[in-house]
PDB file of C-alpha atoms in Angstrom:
ATOM      1  CA  UNK C   1       0.047   0.000  -0.046  1.00 29.00           C
ATOM      2  CA  UNK C   2       1.548   3.379  -1.079  1.00 29.00           C
ATOM      3  CA  UNK C   3       1.888   6.403   1.077  1.00 27.00           C
ATOM      4  CA  UNK C   4       0.055   9.648   0.177  1.00 30.00           C
ATOM      5  CA  UNK C   5      -0.118  13.096   1.556  1.00 30.00           C
ATOM      6  CA  UNK C   6      -3.308  13.749   3.555  1.00 34.00           C
ATOM      7  CA  UNK C   7      -5.103  17.162   2.899  1.00 33.00           C
ATOM      8  CA  UNK C   8      -7.105  18.025   6.068  1.00 33.00           C
ATOM      9  CA  UNK C   9      -9.669  20.613   6.013  1.00 31.00           C
ATOM     10  CA  UNK C  10     -11.222  21.930   9.162  1.00 31.00           C
ATOM     11  CA  UNK C  11     -14.873  23.079   8.952  1.00 28.00           C
ATOM     12  CA  UNK C  12     -15.758  25.527  11.669  1.00 25.00           C
ATOM     13  CA  UNK C  13     -19.594  25.390  12.113  1.00 25.00           C
ATOM     14  CA  UNK C  14     -21.473  26.075   8.946  1.00 23.00           C
ATOM     15  CA  UNK C  15     -19.576  29.205   8.165  1.00 23.00           C
ATOM     16  CA  UNK C  16     -17.031  29.606   5.399  1.00 24.00           C
ATOM     17  CA  UNK C  17     -14.680  26.642   5.387  1.00 26.00           C
ATOM     18  CA  UNK C  18     -11.076  27.319   6.211  1.00 29.00           C
ATOM     19  CA  UNK C  19      -8.833  24.882   4.557  1.00 28.00           C
ATOM     20  CA  UNK C  20      -5.541  23.757   6.338  1.00 32.00           C
ATOM     21  CA  UNK C  21      -3.202  21.425   4.671  1.00 31.00           C
ATOM     22  CA  UNK C  22      -1.087  19.037   6.643  1.00 35.00           C
ATOM     23  CA  UNK C  23       1.531  16.765   5.142  1.00 32.00           C
ATOM     24  CA  UNK C  24       1.681  13.315   6.974  1.00 33.00           C
ATOM     25  CA  UNK C  25       2.597   9.856   5.905  1.00 33.00           C
ATOM     26  CA  UNK C  26      -0.851   8.371   6.211  1.00 36.00           C
ATOM     27  CA  UNK C  27      -1.613   5.320   4.220  1.00 39.00           C
ATOM     28  CA  UNK C  28      -4.157   5.419   1.393  1.00 36.00           C
ATOM     29  CA  UNK C  29      -7.745   4.316   2.532  1.00 38.00           C
ATOM     30  CA  UNK C  30     -10.416   2.631   0.403  1.00 34.00           C
ATOM     31  CA  UNK C  31     -13.377   2.751   3.028  1.00 48.00           C
ATOM     32  CA  UNK C  32     -14.751   5.780   4.974  1.00 64.00           C
ATOM     33  CA  UNK C  33     -14.350   7.100   8.446  1.00 69.00           C
ATOM     34  CA  UNK C  34     -17.778   6.947  10.148  1.00 74.00           C
ATOM     35  CA  UNK C  35     -18.703   9.237  12.985  1.00 71.00           C
ATOM     36  CA  UNK C  36     -21.928  10.644  14.704  1.00 73.00           C
ATOM     37  CA  UNK C  37     -23.111  14.308  14.636  1.00 71.00           C
ATOM     38  CA  UNK C  38     -25.619  15.136  17.359  1.00 70.00           C
ATOM     39  CA  UNK C  39     -27.598  18.365  18.210  1.00 67.00           C
ATOM     40  CA  UNK C  40     -30.724  19.613  16.634  1.00 71.00           C
ATOM     41  CA  UNK C  41     -30.026  17.087  14.013  1.00 76.00           C
ATOM     42  CA  UNK C  42     -28.495  13.748  15.003  1.00 82.00           C
ATOM     43  CA  UNK C  43     -26.575  11.947  12.320  1.00 81.00           C
ATOM     44  CA  UNK C  44     -24.125   9.082  11.634  1.00 83.00           C
ATOM     45  CA  UNK C  45     -21.830  10.171   8.779  1.00 78.00           C
ATOM     46  CA  UNK C  46     -18.847   8.900   6.922  1.00 79.00           C
ATOM     47  CA  UNK C  47     -15.819  10.343   5.181  1.00 72.00           C
ATOM     48  CA  UNK C  48     -12.591   9.165   3.486  1.00 72.00           C
ATOM     49  CA  UNK C  49     -10.666  11.598   5.573  1.00 69.00           C
ATOM     50  CA  UNK C  50     -11.815  14.413   3.320  1.00 66.00           C
ATOM     51  CA  UNK C  51     -14.630  16.440   4.964  1.00 60.00           C
ATOM     52  CA  UNK C  52     -15.808  17.591   1.450  1.00 60.00           C
ATOM     53  CA  UNK C  53     -16.569  14.030   0.639  1.00 68.00           C
ATOM     54  CA  UNK C  54     -18.643  13.489   3.765  1.00 72.00           C
ATOM     55  CA  UNK C  55     -21.931  11.591   3.322  1.00 76.00           C
ATOM     56  CA  UNK C  56     -24.865  10.740   5.618  1.00 80.00           C
ATOM     57  CA  UNK C  57     -25.360   7.066   6.730  1.00 83.00           C
ATOM     58  CA  UNK C  58     -28.318   7.775   8.943  1.00 82.00           C
ATOM     59  CA  UNK C  59     -30.370  10.743  10.200  1.00 83.00           C
ATOM     60  CA  UNK C  60     -32.464   9.888  13.143  1.00 82.00           C
ATOM     61  CA  UNK C  61     -33.559  11.026  16.660  1.00 80.00           C
ATOM     62  CA  UNK C  62     -32.688   7.442  17.638  1.00 80.00           C
ATOM     63  CA  UNK C  63     -28.974   8.400  17.649  1.00 82.00           C
ATOM     64  CA  UNK C  64     -27.913   9.114  21.174  1.00 75.00           C
ATOM     65  CA  UNK C  65     -25.955  12.275  22.023  1.00 70.00           C
ATOM     66  CA  UNK C  66     -23.423   9.852  23.731  1.00 68.00           C
ATOM     67  CA  UNK C  67     -23.555   7.295  21.075  1.00 73.00           C
ATOM     68  CA  UNK C  68     -20.014   5.774  20.112  1.00 78.00           C
ATOM     69  CA  UNK C  69     -20.895   3.897  17.083  1.00 83.00           C
ATOM     70  CA  UNK C  70     -19.224   0.553  16.099  1.00 86.00           C
ATOM     71  CA  UNK C  71     -18.930  -0.852  12.642  1.00 82.00           C
ATOM     72  CA  UNK C  72     -19.070  -4.504  12.049  1.00 83.00           C
ATOM     73  CA  UNK C  73     -15.657  -5.669  10.735  1.00 79.00           C
ATOM     74  CA  UNK C  74     -17.341  -8.323   8.434  1.00 79.00           C
ATOM     75  CA  UNK C  75     -20.241  -6.499   6.931  1.00 81.00           C
ATOM     76  CA  UNK C  76     -19.911  -2.786   7.970  1.00 79.00           C
ATOM     77  CA  UNK C  77     -23.371  -2.694   9.817  1.00 84.00           C
ATOM     78  CA  UNK C  78     -23.139  -0.075  12.558  1.00 86.00           C
ATOM     79  CA  UNK C  79     -24.248  -0.473  16.068  1.00 87.00           C
ATOM     80  CA  UNK C  80     -25.167   2.506  18.089  1.00 85.00           C
ATOM     81  CA  UNK C  81     -27.187   3.367  21.401  1.00 83.00           C
ATOM     82  CA  UNK C  82     -30.321   5.527  21.402  1.00 81.00           C
ATOM     83  CA  UNK C  83     -33.647   5.844  23.216  1.00 80.00           C
ATOM     84  CA  UNK C  84     -36.419   3.234  22.872  1.00 79.00           C
ATOM     85  CA  UNK C  85     -39.145   4.751  20.593  1.00 78.00           C
ATOM     86  CA  UNK C  86     -41.804   3.965  23.171  1.00 80.00           C
ATOM     87  CA  UNK C  87     -40.091   4.242  26.633  1.00 78.00           C
ATOM     88  CA  UNK C  88     -37.146   6.502  25.820  1.00 78.00           C
ATOM     89  CA  UNK C  89     -34.978   4.248  27.821  1.00 77.00           C
ATOM     90  CA  UNK C  90     -31.682   3.444  26.123  1.00 78.00           C
ATOM     91  CA  UNK C  91     -31.382   0.475  23.798  1.00 81.00           C
ATOM     92  CA  UNK C  92     -29.173  -0.672  20.909  1.00 85.00           C
ATOM     93  CA  UNK C  93     -29.853  -0.334  17.321  1.00 86.00           C
ATOM     94  CA  UNK C  94     -28.188  -1.792  14.139  1.00 85.00           C
ATOM     95  CA  UNK C  95     -28.122  -0.257  10.711  1.00 83.00           C
ATOM     96  CA  UNK C  96     -28.956  -2.041   7.452  1.00 75.00           C
ATOM     97  CA  UNK C  97     -31.553  -1.998   4.925  1.00 65.00           C
ATOM     98  CA  UNK C  98     -33.707  -0.813   7.828  1.00 67.00           C
ATOM     99  CA  UNK C  99     -32.493   0.397  11.236  1.00 76.00           C
ATOM    100  CA  UNK C 100     -33.458  -2.351  13.802  1.00 78.00           C
ATOM    101  CA  UNK C 101     -33.414  -2.428  17.446  1.00 80.00           C
ATOM    102  CA  UNK C 102     -31.371  -5.405  18.859  1.00 78.00           C
ATOM    103  CA  UNK C 103     -31.937  -5.066  22.590  1.00 73.00           C
ATOM    104  CA  UNK C 104     -34.839  -4.248  24.750  1.00 67.00           C
ATOM    105  CA  UNK C 105     -34.858  -1.592  27.452  1.00 60.00           C
ATOM    106  CA  UNK C 106     -35.044  -4.295  30.222  1.00 57.00           C
ATOM    107  CA  UNK C 107     -31.953  -4.783  32.515  1.00 53.00           C
ATOM    108  CA  UNK C 108     -30.792  -1.172  32.691  1.00 56.00           C
ATOM    109  CA  UNK C 109     -28.404  -0.853  29.705  1.00 57.00           C
ATOM    110  CA  UNK C 110     -26.238   2.116  30.375  1.00 57.00           C
ATOM    111  CA  UNK C 111     -26.774   4.731  27.725  1.00 48.00           C
ATOM    112  CA  UNK C 112     -23.240   6.089  27.774  1.00 52.00           C
ATOM    113  CA  UNK C 113     -21.750   2.689  27.304  1.00 61.00           C
ATOM    114  CA  UNK C 114     -22.389   2.177  23.578  1.00 72.00           C
ATOM    115  CA  UNK C 115     -21.910  -1.321  22.051  1.00 86.00           C
ATOM    116  CA  UNK C 116     -18.942  -2.599  20.466  1.00 88.00           C
ATOM    117  CA  UNK C 117     -18.583  -5.334  17.766  1.00 88.00           C
ATOM    118  CA  UNK C 118     -16.412  -8.348  18.603  1.00 87.00           C
ATOM    119  CA  UNK C 119     -13.286  -9.145  16.629  1.00 84.00           C
ATOM    120  CA  UNK C 120     -14.954 -11.184  13.936  1.00 86.00           C
ATOM    121  CA  UNK C 121     -18.323  -9.545  13.755  1.00 87.00           C
ATOM    122  CA  UNK C 122     -20.384 -12.504  15.024  1.00 90.00           C
ATOM    123  CA  UNK C 123     -21.130 -10.941  18.426  1.00 91.00           C
ATOM    124  CA  UNK C 124     -21.046  -7.542  20.218  1.00 90.00           C
ATOM    125  CA  UNK C 125     -20.403  -6.391  23.850  1.00 89.00           C
ATOM    126  CA  UNK C 126     -22.190  -3.874  25.906  1.00 87.00           C
ATOM    127  CA  UNK C 127     -22.536  -2.827  29.577  1.00 85.00           C
ATOM    128  CA  UNK C 128     -25.675  -3.439  31.579  1.00 81.00           C
ATOM    129  CA  UNK C 129     -26.276  -1.804  35.019  1.00 76.00           C
ATOM    130  CA  UNK C 130     -27.673  -4.291  37.420  1.00 73.00           C
ATOM    131  CA  UNK C 131     -27.969  -1.876  40.355  1.00 70.00           C
ATOM    132  CA  UNK C 132     -26.541   1.315  41.495  1.00 69.00           C
ATOM    133  CA  UNK C 133     -23.327  -0.572  42.773  1.00 69.00           C
ATOM    134  CA  UNK C 134     -23.054  -3.270  40.171  1.00 73.00           C
ATOM    135  CA  UNK C 135     -22.843  -3.444  36.318  1.00 77.00           C
ATOM    136  CA  UNK C 136     -21.856  -6.249  33.962  1.00 79.00           C
ATOM    137  CA  UNK C 137     -20.388  -6.874  30.463  1.00 84.00           C
ATOM    138  CA  UNK C 138     -22.830  -8.695  28.291  1.00 84.00           C
ATOM    139  CA  UNK C 139     -22.040 -10.673  25.138  1.00 86.00           C
ATOM    140  CA  UNK C 140     -24.716 -11.086  22.456  1.00 86.00           C
ATOM    141  CA  UNK C 141     -24.221 -13.585  19.724  1.00 85.00           C
ATOM    142  CA  UNK C 142     -26.181 -16.276  17.694  1.00 71.00           C
ATOM    143  CA  UNK C 143     -29.004 -15.815  15.273  1.00 68.00           C
ATOM    144  CA  UNK C 144     -30.246 -12.275  15.201  1.00 73.00           C
ATOM    145  CA  UNK C 145     -27.856 -11.826  18.180  1.00 76.00           C
ATOM    146  CA  UNK C 146     -30.328 -13.241  20.652  1.00 77.00           C
ATOM    147  CA  UNK C 147     -28.171 -15.439  22.631  1.00 80.00           C
ATOM    148  CA  UNK C 148     -26.745 -13.594  25.791  1.00 80.00           C
ATOM    149  CA  UNK C 149     -23.864 -14.439  28.063  1.00 81.00           C
ATOM    150  CA  UNK C 150     -22.508 -12.357  30.927  1.00 80.00           C
ATOM    151  CA  UNK C 151     -18.846 -12.345  30.865  1.00 79.00           C
ATOM    152  CA  UNK C 152     -17.248 -13.214  34.225  1.00 69.00           C
ATOM    153  CA  UNK C 153     -14.897 -10.184  34.612  1.00 66.00           C
ATOM    154  CA  UNK C 154     -14.991  -9.962  38.463  1.00 60.00           C
ATOM    155  CA  UNK C 155     -13.612 -12.320  41.107  1.00 50.00           C
ATOM    156  CA  UNK C 156     -14.132 -11.157  44.834  1.00 47.00           C
ATOM    157  CA  UNK C 157     -14.690  -7.512  44.147  1.00 55.00           C
ATOM    158  CA  UNK C 158     -17.939  -6.099  42.819  1.00 61.00           C
ATOM    159  CA  UNK C 159     -17.427  -3.234  40.226  1.00 65.00           C
ATOM    160  CA  UNK C 160     -19.475  -0.002  40.954  1.00 71.00           C
ATOM    161  CA  UNK C 161     -19.409   0.765  37.262  1.00 80.00           C
ATOM    162  CA  UNK C 162     -17.735  -0.866  34.248  1.00 85.00           C
ATOM    163  CA  UNK C 163     -16.813   1.439  31.377  1.00 85.00           C
ATOM    164  CA  UNK C 164     -15.611   1.047  27.773  1.00 88.00           C
ATOM    165  CA  UNK C 165     -15.053  -2.778  27.190  1.00 90.00           C
ATOM    166  CA  UNK C 166     -12.717  -3.480  24.334  1.00 90.00           C
ATOM    167  CA  UNK C 167     -11.937  -6.721  22.798  1.00 89.00           C
ATOM    168  CA  UNK C 168      -8.481  -7.558  21.264  1.00 89.00           C
ATOM    169  CA  UNK C 169      -8.144  -8.184  17.422  1.00 86.00           C
ATOM    170  CA  UNK C 170      -7.750 -11.940  18.418  1.00 86.00           C
ATOM    171  CA  UNK C 171     -10.799 -12.045  20.534  1.00 87.00           C
ATOM    172  CA  UNK C 172      -8.694 -13.625  23.384  1.00 87.00           C
ATOM    173  CA  UNK C 173      -8.294 -10.544  25.617  1.00 90.00           C
ATOM    174  CA  UNK C 174     -10.953  -8.087  26.964  1.00 90.00           C
ATOM    175  CA  UNK C 175      -9.902  -4.670  28.527  1.00 92.00           C
ATOM    176  CA  UNK C 176     -12.085  -2.484  30.401  1.00 91.00           C
ATOM    177  CA  UNK C 177     -12.134   0.304  32.961  1.00 90.00           C
ATOM    178  CA  UNK C 178     -13.770  -0.151  36.337  1.00 86.00           C
ATOM    179  CA  UNK C 179     -14.799   2.645  38.828  1.00 84.00           C
ATOM    180  CA  UNK C 180     -14.449   0.765  42.213  1.00 81.00           C
ATOM    181  CA  UNK C 181     -16.675   1.096  45.168  1.00 78.00           C
ATOM    182  CA  UNK C 182     -14.080   3.276  46.887  1.00 79.00           C
ATOM    183  CA  UNK C 183     -14.014   5.787  43.795  1.00 81.00           C
ATOM    184  CA  UNK C 184     -10.688   4.477  42.359  1.00 86.00           C
ATOM    185  CA  UNK C 185     -10.471   4.048  38.559  1.00 90.00           C
ATOM    186  CA  UNK C 186      -8.583   0.839  37.316  1.00 90.00           C
ATOM    187  CA  UNK C 187      -7.845  -0.705  33.932  1.00 93.00           C
ATOM    188  CA  UNK C 188      -8.103  -4.482  33.916  1.00 91.00           C
ATOM    189  CA  UNK C 189      -7.899  -7.312  31.333  1.00 90.00           C
ATOM    190  CA  UNK C 190      -9.444 -10.623  31.338  1.00 87.00           C
ATOM    191  CA  UNK C 191      -9.841 -13.743  28.991  1.00 82.00           C
ATOM    192  CA  UNK C 192     -13.383 -13.556  28.108  1.00 76.00           C
ATOM    193  CA  UNK C 193     -13.465 -17.107  26.810  1.00 70.00           C
ATOM    194  CA  UNK C 194     -12.224 -18.706  30.006  1.00 65.00           C
ATOM    195  CA  UNK C 195     -14.945 -19.606  32.432  1.00 56.00           C
ATOM    196  CA  UNK C 196     -14.246 -18.495  35.941  1.00 57.00           C
ATOM    197  CA  UNK C 197     -11.364 -16.189  34.859  1.00 64.00           C
ATOM    198  CA  UNK C 198     -10.005 -13.470  37.215  1.00 72.00           C
ATOM    199  CA  UNK C 199      -9.297 -10.075  36.271  1.00 80.00           C
ATOM    200  CA  UNK C 200      -5.591  -8.793  36.093  1.00 87.00           C
ATOM    201  CA  UNK C 201      -4.890  -5.155  36.906  1.00 89.00           C
ATOM    202  CA  UNK C 202      -3.015  -3.095  34.228  1.00 93.00           C
ATOM    203  CA  UNK C 203      -3.338   0.503  35.575  1.00 92.00           C
ATOM    204  CA  UNK C 204      -4.384   1.854  38.962  1.00 88.00           C
ATOM    205  CA  UNK C 205      -4.424   5.756  39.257  1.00 81.00           C
ATOM    206  CA  UNK C 206      -6.554   6.034  42.345  1.00 77.00           C
ATOM    207  CA  UNK C 207      -9.189   8.830  41.586  1.00 77.00           C
ATOM    208  CA  UNK C 208      -7.843   9.842  38.213  1.00 87.00           C
ATOM    209  CA  UNK C 209     -10.464   8.903  35.773  1.00 90.00           C
ATOM    210  CA  UNK C 210      -9.495   6.376  33.050  1.00 92.00           C
ATOM    211  CA  UNK C 211     -11.346   5.740  29.715  1.00 91.00           C
ATOM    212  CA  UNK C 212     -11.395   4.198  26.280  1.00 92.00           C
ATOM    213  CA  UNK C 213      -8.850   1.356  26.130  1.00 93.00           C
ATOM    214  CA  UNK C 214      -7.998   0.403  22.692  1.00 93.00           C
ATOM    215  CA  UNK C 215      -5.918  -2.397  21.248  1.00 91.00           C
ATOM    216  CA  UNK C 216      -3.705  -2.238  18.247  1.00 83.00           C
ATOM    217  CA  UNK C 217      -2.764  -5.328  15.938  1.00 80.00           C
ATOM    218  CA  UNK C 218      -0.182  -6.367  18.626  1.00 78.00           C
ATOM    219  CA  UNK C 219      -2.609  -7.389  21.411  1.00 81.00           C
ATOM    220  CA  UNK C 220       0.235  -7.214  24.030  1.00 88.00           C
ATOM    221  CA  UNK C 221      -0.092  -3.418  23.823  1.00 93.00           C
ATOM    222  CA  UNK C 222      -3.082  -1.034  24.256  1.00 93.00           C
ATOM    223  CA  UNK C 223      -3.690   2.708  24.580  1.00 95.00           C
ATOM    224  CA  UNK C 224      -6.053   4.420  26.914  1.00 95.00           C
ATOM    225  CA  UNK C 225      -7.121   7.947  28.052  1.00 95.00           C
ATOM    226  CA  UNK C 226      -6.060   9.392  31.488  1.00 93.00           C
ATOM    227  CA  UNK C 227      -8.298  12.284  32.523  1.00 90.00           C
ATOM    228  CA  UNK C 228      -6.003  14.115  34.994  1.00 85.00           C
ATOM    229  CA  UNK C 229      -8.577  16.965  35.152  1.00 80.00           C
ATOM    230  CA  UNK C 230     -11.639  18.187  33.524  1.00 72.00           C
ATOM    231  CA  UNK C 231      -9.332  20.294  31.202  1.00 76.00           C
ATOM    232  CA  UNK C 232      -6.321  18.275  31.065  1.00 84.00           C
ATOM    233  CA  UNK C 233      -6.460  14.738  29.353  1.00 92.00           C
ATOM    234  CA  UNK C 234      -3.652  12.475  27.969  1.00 94.00           C
ATOM    235  CA  UNK C 235      -3.340   9.472  25.807  1.00 96.00           C
ATOM    236  CA  UNK C 236      -1.026   6.668  27.079  1.00 96.00           C
ATOM    237  CA  UNK C 237       0.366   3.531  25.754  1.00 95.00           C
ATOM    238  CA  UNK C 238       1.076   0.531  27.828  1.00 95.00           C
ATOM    239  CA  UNK C 239       1.870  -3.117  27.772  1.00 94.00           C
ATOM    240  CA  UNK C 240      -0.801  -5.507  28.894  1.00 91.00           C
ATOM    241  CA  UNK C 241       1.457  -6.615  31.845  1.00 90.00           C
ATOM    242  CA  UNK C 242       1.473  -3.178  33.120  1.00 92.00           C
ATOM    243  CA  UNK C 243       4.920  -2.028  32.203  1.00 94.00           C
ATOM    244  CA  UNK C 244       6.020   0.560  29.771  1.00 95.00           C
ATOM    245  CA  UNK C 245       3.248   3.027  30.591  1.00 95.00           C
ATOM    246  CA  UNK C 246       4.209   6.156  28.497  1.00 95.00           C
ATOM    247  CA  UNK C 247       2.300   9.282  27.591  1.00 95.00           C
ATOM    248  CA  UNK C 248       2.231   9.905  23.973  1.00 95.00           C
ATOM    249  CA  UNK C 249      -0.318  12.848  23.602  1.00 93.00           C
ATOM    250  CA  UNK C 250      -1.587  15.436  26.186  1.00 91.00           C
ATOM    251  CA  UNK C 251      -4.224  18.051  25.881  1.00 89.00           C
ATOM    252  CA  UNK C 252      -4.875  21.399  27.577  1.00 85.00           C
ATOM    253  CA  UNK C 253      -8.366  22.884  27.910  1.00 86.00           C
ATOM    254  CA  UNK C 254      -9.742  19.869  26.084  1.00 86.00           C
ATOM    255  CA  UNK C 255     -11.592  16.616  26.864  1.00 87.00           C
ATOM    256  CA  UNK C 256     -10.797  13.424  24.841  1.00 88.00           C
ATOM    257  CA  UNK C 257     -14.166  11.697  24.180  1.00 80.00           C
ATOM    258  CA  UNK C 258     -13.200   8.649  22.210  1.00 83.00           C
ATOM    259  CA  UNK C 259      -9.985   6.793  21.195  1.00 89.00           C
ATOM    260  CA  UNK C 260      -9.567   3.966  18.639  1.00 87.00           C
ATOM    261  CA  UNK C 261      -6.422   2.275  17.164  1.00 88.00           C
ATOM    262  CA  UNK C 262      -6.687   1.134  13.571  1.00 83.00           C
ATOM    263  CA  UNK C 263      -6.470  -2.642  12.958  1.00 78.00           C
ATOM    264  CA  UNK C 264      -3.527  -2.123  10.571  1.00 79.00           C
ATOM    265  CA  UNK C 265      -1.421  -0.180  13.206  1.00 81.00           C
ATOM    266  CA  UNK C 266      -1.037   2.931  11.086  1.00 82.00           C
ATOM    267  CA  UNK C 267      -3.497   5.365  12.722  1.00 86.00           C
ATOM    268  CA  UNK C 268      -5.200   6.383  15.995  1.00 89.00           C
ATOM    269  CA  UNK C 269      -8.334   8.384  15.809  1.00 88.00           C
ATOM    270  CA  UNK C 270      -9.786  10.522  18.778  1.00 89.00           C
ATOM    271  CA  UNK C 271     -12.401  12.982  19.309  1.00 86.00           C
ATOM    272  CA  UNK C 272     -11.587  16.243  21.133  1.00 86.00           C
ATOM    273  CA  UNK C 273     -13.939  18.866  22.908  1.00 83.00           C
ATOM    274  CA  UNK C 274     -12.347  22.223  23.917  1.00 82.00           C
ATOM    275  CA  UNK C 275     -13.423  23.317  27.407  1.00 77.00           C
ATOM    276  CA  UNK C 276     -12.472  27.078  27.125  1.00 73.00           C
ATOM    277  CA  UNK C 277     -13.999  27.522  23.691  1.00 71.00           C
ATOM    278  CA  UNK C 278     -16.877  25.931  21.807  1.00 74.00           C
ATOM    279  CA  UNK C 279     -15.115  23.618  19.382  1.00 80.00           C
ATOM    280  CA  UNK C 280     -15.291  19.921  18.811  1.00 81.00           C
ATOM    281  CA  UNK C 281     -12.905  17.922  16.592  1.00 83.00           C
ATOM    282  CA  UNK C 282     -12.148  14.533  15.316  1.00 84.00           C
ATOM    283  CA  UNK C 283      -8.287  13.964  14.859  1.00 87.00           C
ATOM    284  CA  UNK C 284      -5.976  11.254  13.621  1.00 87.00           C
ATOM    285  CA  UNK C 285      -2.363  10.567  14.414  1.00 90.00           C
ATOM    286  CA  UNK C 286       0.308   7.931  14.218  1.00 91.00           C
ATOM    287  CA  UNK C 287       0.544   5.357  17.006  1.00 92.00           C
ATOM    288  CA  UNK C 288       3.639   7.200  18.204  1.00 92.00           C
ATOM    289  CA  UNK C 289       1.659  10.424  18.705  1.00 92.00           C
ATOM    290  CA  UNK C 290       3.237  12.107  15.760  1.00 90.00           C
ATOM    291  CA  UNK C 291       1.622  13.522  12.663  1.00 87.00           C
ATOM    292  CA  UNK C 292      -1.601  14.668  14.545  1.00 88.00           C
ATOM    293  CA  UNK C 293      -4.046  16.100  12.073  1.00 84.00           C
ATOM    294  CA  UNK C 294      -7.594  17.534  12.533  1.00 83.00           C
ATOM    295  CA  UNK C 295     -10.040  15.869  10.043  1.00 79.00           C
ATOM    296  CA  UNK C 296     -13.392  17.676  11.025  1.00 76.00           C
ATOM    297  CA  UNK C 297     -14.182  20.531  13.445  1.00 77.00           C
ATOM    298  CA  UNK C 298     -17.250  22.430  14.294  1.00 74.00           C
ATOM    299  CA  UNK C 299     -18.803  24.927  16.830  1.00 73.00           C
ATOM    300  CA  UNK C 300     -22.495  24.069  16.332  1.00 69.00           C
ATOM    301  CA  UNK C 301     -22.165  20.314  17.086  1.00 72.00           C
ATOM    302  CA  UNK C 302     -20.386  17.739  19.104  1.00 76.00           C
ATOM    303  CA  UNK C 303     -18.284  14.851  17.855  1.00 76.00           C
ATOM    304  CA  UNK C 304     -18.901  12.182  20.695  1.00 70.00           C
ATOM    305  CA  UNK C 305     -16.577   9.400  19.639  1.00 71.00           C
ATOM    306  CA  UNK C 306     -14.615   7.567  17.023  1.00 78.00           C
ATOM    307  CA  UNK C 307     -14.298   4.009  15.893  1.00 76.00           C
ATOM    308  CA  UNK C 308     -12.867   1.990  12.734  1.00 74.00           C
ATOM    309  CA  UNK C 309     -15.284   0.536  10.472  1.00 66.00           C
ATOM    310  CA  UNK C 310     -15.139  -2.382   8.057  1.00 57.00           C
ATOM    311  CA  UNK C 311     -11.781  -2.966   6.727  1.00 49.00           C
ATOM    312  CA  UNK C 312     -10.143   0.576   7.114  1.00 44.00           C
ATOM    313  CA  UNK C 313     -12.855   3.092   7.636  1.00 43.00           C
ATOM    314  CA  UNK C 314     -13.292   5.438  10.698  1.00 48.00           C
ATOM    315  CA  UNK C 315     -16.470   6.007  12.579  1.00 50.00           C
ATOM    316  CA  UNK C 316     -17.435   8.988  14.710  1.00 50.00           C
ATOM    317  CA  UNK C 317     -20.456  10.758  16.054  1.00 51.00           C
ATOM    318  CA  UNK C 318     -21.318  14.348  15.569  1.00 48.00           C
ATOM    319  CA  UNK C 319     -23.870  16.208  17.859  1.00 48.00           C
ATOM    320  CA  UNK C 320     -25.329  19.617  16.646  1.00 46.00           C
TER     321      UNK C 320
END
């Protein structure tokens, strides 16, 4: 695959576009980046990293403001969270010829914990709240994704809240963030296919919030977001055994609201909300933190998350 120069155009709101050109050794892509826009009009859109080539996948009030869409690696269908049409409680939807609901509002599915497709597209994961002091990771698979299994991610400790479960490309390792009963945030890994497995601690930052673990092709390494404060976030890279924790990107007056590493190891996408001015962006960078380029930006809407689609595309959510 040859290298190309990426031209990035930042669009500020709906005013006159101001093009900015960045030269970076990003690889050519053949499939689009998918994202969600929420606000007066909620949409899932896609682009091939050129905002001028942006197209709408879905316009619907069913797209939640906190939705982090996930595209199936086998067929490209997108999962996203949104309100039940009758009860308004959060449920999961899947795009296709028709947008269909794939979960009910029973069991207290957490609206901010959007679903994520499994490594081969035959199942998906989401977080369900059992009570105010306990939540679990649920695996849906089988015909019409009707079979349900609770992944045994805990041993003797009950999680107060589970956040952002992510599966490795091999399907053999599951990483997730836990908010513990004492208020600490910790990053764990488990083997989801091993019954009775116990969790293994990767990161413990006490009360510093952790979010969005994401695997690259090398499943012994992952990235995650460390929210040092409401206005200071950082992206870290760490080995699964807890060694080599390295900060590769930091932000000032901005909140990182999504992080995804591409399956071919060439790009990392993330969304960024400024806290001192009204500005939301989707950005991509090399896994080293270099060649950081803004793809889209706006002041009238919010980009709530990013993901990688079928093959090579990127997905993110925009809220207006």
